[in-house]
Tab-separated table of C-alpha atoms in Angstrom:
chain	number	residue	atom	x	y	z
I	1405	UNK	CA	0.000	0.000	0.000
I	1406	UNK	CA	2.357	3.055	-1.272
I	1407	UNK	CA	0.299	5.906	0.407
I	1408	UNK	CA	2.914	8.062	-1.304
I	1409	UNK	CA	3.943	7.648	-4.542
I	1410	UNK	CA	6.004	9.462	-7.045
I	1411	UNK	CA	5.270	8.161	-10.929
I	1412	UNK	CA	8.031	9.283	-12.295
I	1413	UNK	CA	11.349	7.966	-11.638
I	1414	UNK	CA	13.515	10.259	-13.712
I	1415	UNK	CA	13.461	13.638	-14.860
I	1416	UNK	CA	15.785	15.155	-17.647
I	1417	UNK	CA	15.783	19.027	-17.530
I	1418	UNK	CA	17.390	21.994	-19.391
I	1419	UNK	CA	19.908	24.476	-17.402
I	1420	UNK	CA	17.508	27.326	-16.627
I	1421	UNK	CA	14.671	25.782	-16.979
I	1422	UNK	CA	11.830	25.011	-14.558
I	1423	UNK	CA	12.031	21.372	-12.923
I	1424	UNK	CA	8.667	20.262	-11.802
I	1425	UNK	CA	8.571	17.037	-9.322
I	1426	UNK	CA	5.519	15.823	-8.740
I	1427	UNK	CA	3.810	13.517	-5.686
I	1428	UNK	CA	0.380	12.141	-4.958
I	1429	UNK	CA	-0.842	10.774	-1.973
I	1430	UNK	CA	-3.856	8.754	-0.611
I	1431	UNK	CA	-3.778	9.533	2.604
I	1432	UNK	CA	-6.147	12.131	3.414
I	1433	UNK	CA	-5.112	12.295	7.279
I	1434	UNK	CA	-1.563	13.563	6.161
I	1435	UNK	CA	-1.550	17.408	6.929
I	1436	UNK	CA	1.957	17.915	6.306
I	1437	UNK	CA	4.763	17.464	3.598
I	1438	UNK	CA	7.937	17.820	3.018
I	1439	UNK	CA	10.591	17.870	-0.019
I	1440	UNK	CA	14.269	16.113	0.758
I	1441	UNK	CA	16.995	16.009	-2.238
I	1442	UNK	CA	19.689	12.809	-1.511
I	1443	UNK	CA	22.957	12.404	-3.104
I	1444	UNK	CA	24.030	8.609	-3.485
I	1445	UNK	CA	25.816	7.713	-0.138
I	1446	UNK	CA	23.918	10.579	1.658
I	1447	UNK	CA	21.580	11.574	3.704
I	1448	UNK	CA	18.570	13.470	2.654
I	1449	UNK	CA	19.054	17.008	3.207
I	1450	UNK	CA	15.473	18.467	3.832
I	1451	UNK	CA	14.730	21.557	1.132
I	1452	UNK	CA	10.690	22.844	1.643
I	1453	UNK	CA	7.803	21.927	3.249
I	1454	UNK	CA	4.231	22.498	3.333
I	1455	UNK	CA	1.174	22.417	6.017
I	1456	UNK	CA	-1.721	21.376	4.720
I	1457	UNK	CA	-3.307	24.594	5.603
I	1458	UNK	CA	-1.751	26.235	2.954
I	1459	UNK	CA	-1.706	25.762	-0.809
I	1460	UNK	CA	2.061	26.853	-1.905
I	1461	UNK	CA	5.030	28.098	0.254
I	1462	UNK	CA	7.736	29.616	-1.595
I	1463	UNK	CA	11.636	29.788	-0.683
I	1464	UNK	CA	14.116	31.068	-2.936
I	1465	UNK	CA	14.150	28.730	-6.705
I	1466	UNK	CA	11.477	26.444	-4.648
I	1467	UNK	CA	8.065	26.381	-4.403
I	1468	UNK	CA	5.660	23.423	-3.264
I	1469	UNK	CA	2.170	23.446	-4.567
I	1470	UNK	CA	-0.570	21.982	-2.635
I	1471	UNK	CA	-3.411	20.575	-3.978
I	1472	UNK	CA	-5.876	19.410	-0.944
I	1473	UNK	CA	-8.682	17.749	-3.666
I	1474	UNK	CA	-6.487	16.165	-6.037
I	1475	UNK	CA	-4.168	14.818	-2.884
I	1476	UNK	CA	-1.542	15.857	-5.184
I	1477	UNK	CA	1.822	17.877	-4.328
I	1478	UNK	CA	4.584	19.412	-6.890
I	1479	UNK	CA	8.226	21.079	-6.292
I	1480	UNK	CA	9.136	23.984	-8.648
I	1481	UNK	CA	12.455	24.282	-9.161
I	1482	UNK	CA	13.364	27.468	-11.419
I	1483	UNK	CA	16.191	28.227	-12.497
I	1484	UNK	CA	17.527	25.111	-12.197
I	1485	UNK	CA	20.750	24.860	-11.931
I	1486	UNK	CA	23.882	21.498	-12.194
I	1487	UNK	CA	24.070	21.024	-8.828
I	1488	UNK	CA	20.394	20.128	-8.642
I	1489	UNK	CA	21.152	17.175	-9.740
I	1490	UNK	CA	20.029	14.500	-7.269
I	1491	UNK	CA	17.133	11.996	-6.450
I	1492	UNK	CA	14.250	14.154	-4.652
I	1493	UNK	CA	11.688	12.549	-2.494
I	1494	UNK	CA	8.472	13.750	-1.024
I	1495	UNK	CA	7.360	12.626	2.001
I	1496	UNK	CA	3.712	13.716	3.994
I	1497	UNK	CA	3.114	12.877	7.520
I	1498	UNK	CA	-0.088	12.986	10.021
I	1499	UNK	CA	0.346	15.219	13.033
I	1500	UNK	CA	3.985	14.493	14.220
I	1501	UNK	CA	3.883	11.263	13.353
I	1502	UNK	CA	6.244	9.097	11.008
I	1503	UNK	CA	7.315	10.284	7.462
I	1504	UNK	CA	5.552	8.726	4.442
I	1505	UNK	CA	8.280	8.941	1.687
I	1506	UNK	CA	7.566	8.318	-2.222
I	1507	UNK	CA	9.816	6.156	-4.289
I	1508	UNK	CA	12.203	8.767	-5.598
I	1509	UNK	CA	12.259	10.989	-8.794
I	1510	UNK	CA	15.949	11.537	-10.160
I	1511	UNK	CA	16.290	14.800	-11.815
I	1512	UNK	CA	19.219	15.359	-14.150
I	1513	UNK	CA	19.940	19.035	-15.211
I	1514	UNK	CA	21.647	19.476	-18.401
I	1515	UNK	CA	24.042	21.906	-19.326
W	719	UNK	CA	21.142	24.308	12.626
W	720	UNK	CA	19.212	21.078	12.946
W	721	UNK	CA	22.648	19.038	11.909
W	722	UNK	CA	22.413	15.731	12.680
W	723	UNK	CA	25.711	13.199	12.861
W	724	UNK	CA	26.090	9.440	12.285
W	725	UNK	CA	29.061	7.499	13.284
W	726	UNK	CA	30.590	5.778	11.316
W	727	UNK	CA	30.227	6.882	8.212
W	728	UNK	CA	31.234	3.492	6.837
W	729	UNK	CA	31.338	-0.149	8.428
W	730	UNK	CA	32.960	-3.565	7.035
W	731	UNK	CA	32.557	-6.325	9.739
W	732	UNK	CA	32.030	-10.370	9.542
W	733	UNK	CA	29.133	-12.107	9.891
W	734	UNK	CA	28.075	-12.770	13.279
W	735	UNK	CA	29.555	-9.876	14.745
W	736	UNK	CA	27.502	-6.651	15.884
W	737	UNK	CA	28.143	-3.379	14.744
W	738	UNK	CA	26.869	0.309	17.045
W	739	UNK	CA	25.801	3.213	14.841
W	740	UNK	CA	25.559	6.170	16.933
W	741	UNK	CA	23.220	9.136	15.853
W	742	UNK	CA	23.405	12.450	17.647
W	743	UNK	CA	21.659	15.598	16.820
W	744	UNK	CA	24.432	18.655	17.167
W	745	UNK	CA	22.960	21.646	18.025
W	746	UNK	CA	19.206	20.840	18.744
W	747	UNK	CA	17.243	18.465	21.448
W	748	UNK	CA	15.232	15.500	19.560
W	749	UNK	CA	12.429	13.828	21.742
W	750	UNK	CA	12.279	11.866	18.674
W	751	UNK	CA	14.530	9.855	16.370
W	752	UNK	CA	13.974	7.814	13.611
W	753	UNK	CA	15.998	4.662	11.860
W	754	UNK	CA	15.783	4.509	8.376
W	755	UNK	CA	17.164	1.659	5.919
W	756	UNK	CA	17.527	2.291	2.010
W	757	UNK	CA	18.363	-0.564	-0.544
W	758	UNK	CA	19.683	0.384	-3.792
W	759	UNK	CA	17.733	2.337	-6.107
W	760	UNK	CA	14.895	2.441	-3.080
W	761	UNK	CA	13.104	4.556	-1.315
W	762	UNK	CA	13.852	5.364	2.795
W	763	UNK	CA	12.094	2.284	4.568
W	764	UNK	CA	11.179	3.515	8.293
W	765	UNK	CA	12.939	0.698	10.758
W	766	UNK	CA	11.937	1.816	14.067
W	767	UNK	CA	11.263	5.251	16.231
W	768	UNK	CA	13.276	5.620	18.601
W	769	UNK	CA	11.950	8.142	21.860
W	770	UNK	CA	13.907	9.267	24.765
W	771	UNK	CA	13.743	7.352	28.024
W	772	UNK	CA	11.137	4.702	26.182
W	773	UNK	CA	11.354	1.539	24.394
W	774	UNK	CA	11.353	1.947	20.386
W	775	UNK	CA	8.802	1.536	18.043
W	776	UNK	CA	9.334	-0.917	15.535
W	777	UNK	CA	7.863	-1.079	12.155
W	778	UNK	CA	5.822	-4.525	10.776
W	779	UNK	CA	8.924	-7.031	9.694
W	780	UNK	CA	11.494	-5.272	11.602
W	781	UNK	CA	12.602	-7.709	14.287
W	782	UNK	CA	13.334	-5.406	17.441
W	783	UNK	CA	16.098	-8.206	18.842
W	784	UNK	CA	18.190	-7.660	15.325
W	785	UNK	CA	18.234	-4.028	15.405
W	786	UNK	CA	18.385	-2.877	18.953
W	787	UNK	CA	17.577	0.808	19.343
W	788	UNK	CA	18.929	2.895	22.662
W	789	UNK	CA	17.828	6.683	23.089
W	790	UNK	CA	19.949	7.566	26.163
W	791	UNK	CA	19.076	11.129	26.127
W	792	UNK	CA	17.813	14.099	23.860
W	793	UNK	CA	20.517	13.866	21.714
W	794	UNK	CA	21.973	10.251	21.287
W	795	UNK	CA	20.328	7.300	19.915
W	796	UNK	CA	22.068	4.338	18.466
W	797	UNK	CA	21.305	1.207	16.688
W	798	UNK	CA	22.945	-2.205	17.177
W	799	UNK	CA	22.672	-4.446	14.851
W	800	UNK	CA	23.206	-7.759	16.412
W	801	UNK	CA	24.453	-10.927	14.634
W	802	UNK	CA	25.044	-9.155	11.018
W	803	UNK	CA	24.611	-10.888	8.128
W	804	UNK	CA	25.182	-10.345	4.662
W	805	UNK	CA	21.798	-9.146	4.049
W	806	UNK	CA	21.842	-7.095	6.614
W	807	UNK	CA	24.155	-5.178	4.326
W	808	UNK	CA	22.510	-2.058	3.547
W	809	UNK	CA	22.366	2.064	3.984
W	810	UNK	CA	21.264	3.059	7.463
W	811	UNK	CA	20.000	6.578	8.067
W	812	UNK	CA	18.998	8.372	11.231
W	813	UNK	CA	16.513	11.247	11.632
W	814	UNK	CA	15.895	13.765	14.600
W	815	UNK	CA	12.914	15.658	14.588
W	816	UNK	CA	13.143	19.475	15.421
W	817	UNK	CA	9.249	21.227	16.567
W	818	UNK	CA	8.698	24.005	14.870
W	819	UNK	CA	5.244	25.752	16.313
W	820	UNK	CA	3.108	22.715	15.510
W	821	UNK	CA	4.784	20.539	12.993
W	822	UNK	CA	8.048	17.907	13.135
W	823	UNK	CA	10.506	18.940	10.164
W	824	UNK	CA	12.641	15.343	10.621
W	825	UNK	CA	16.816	16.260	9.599
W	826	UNK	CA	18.546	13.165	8.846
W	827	UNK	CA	22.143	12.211	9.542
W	828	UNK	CA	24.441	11.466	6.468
W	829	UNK	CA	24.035	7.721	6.777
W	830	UNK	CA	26.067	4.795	7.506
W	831	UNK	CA	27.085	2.026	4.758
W	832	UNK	CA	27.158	-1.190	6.375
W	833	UNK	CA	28.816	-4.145	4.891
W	834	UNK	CA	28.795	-7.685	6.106
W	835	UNK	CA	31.302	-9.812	4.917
């Protein structure tokens, strides 16, 4: 039962472009996500999250988008840049309760 | 802040043996800390919570005699994994979580490669 899931396992994208990750979710209990980009051998590093009182949240080249009805989240990345390069998860979570993470999207930038 | 450390970084040991990995959140105070596995090409599986001063919380299929989980205090926790074997072989990654207002933001340690020989 993936309550999280990401559908798209790899993303190529132009230098300067906009990168657009996306996540859905089943879960209707989750009220709060969160972005993480992983290098191989690394930890997650977190990047942006969202409550789900709110429908975007916006810090420097990153913006979530919340989408309550569609149970559907996306990460803008614009400009993006080389060293965005790396697999991005999404992960949603219920109250302070245990992360929910999606499979993974890698995003290659190209120069 | 919210840095969170893993010792070590990397771990080659022989079957039977049991191997410590130590996870300590620098320069914040975690009630709550969470054990993480990832296989290759996978996503983060959730092992176990780990809460200060209590017993952990393990997930469905995670046998809590393998992977013993200690949280001394608000800044250590560390799992054992007792009687490696090669499939135990895997990434292990810690997370503290840091309250900010109402919500958890969970920061996650830089992992530890385990390999059982």
């Amino acid at each position: 039962d993936q309550q999280v899931k990401q559908n798209s396992p790899s993303l190529s994208v132009q230098e300067g472009r906009i990168s657009i990750l996306n996540c859905d979710y089943t879960n209707s209990m989750f009220d709060y996500f969160l972005w993480y980009k992983k290098y191989p051998a690394e930890g997650p590093t977190f990047l942006i999250s969202i409550s789900s009182i709110k429908d975007k949240n916006e810090d420097g080249r990153f913006t979530v988008f919340l989408n309550k009805s569609a149970k559907h989240l996306s990460l803008h990345i614009v400009p993006s840049q080389p060293g965005d390069s790396a697999v991005y998860f999404c992960a949603a979570s219920e109250g302070a309760q245990k992360l929910v993470f999606g499979q993974g999207t890698r995003l290659t930038i190209n120069p | 802040g919210a840095v969170v450390s893993q010792h070590p970084s990397r771990v080659i040991c022989k079957s039977g043996t049991s191997v410590k990995i130590e996870c300590r959140s620098l320069d914040f105070q975690a009630t709550t800390m969470f054990w993480y596995r990832q296989f290759p090409k996978q996503s983060l599986m959730l092992m176990a919570t780990s809460n200060e001063g209590s017993k952990a919380t393990y997930e469905q299929g995670v046998e809590k005699d393998k992977f013993l989980i200690n949280h001394a205090s608000l800044t250590l926790s560390t799992l054992t994994v007792t009687s490696a074997h090669p499939e135990d072989s895997s990434f292990y990654i810690c997370s503290a979580g840091l309250r900010d207002s109402s919500t958890d933001t969970q920061y996650f340690g830089p992992g530890t490669r385990l390999t059982v020989l």
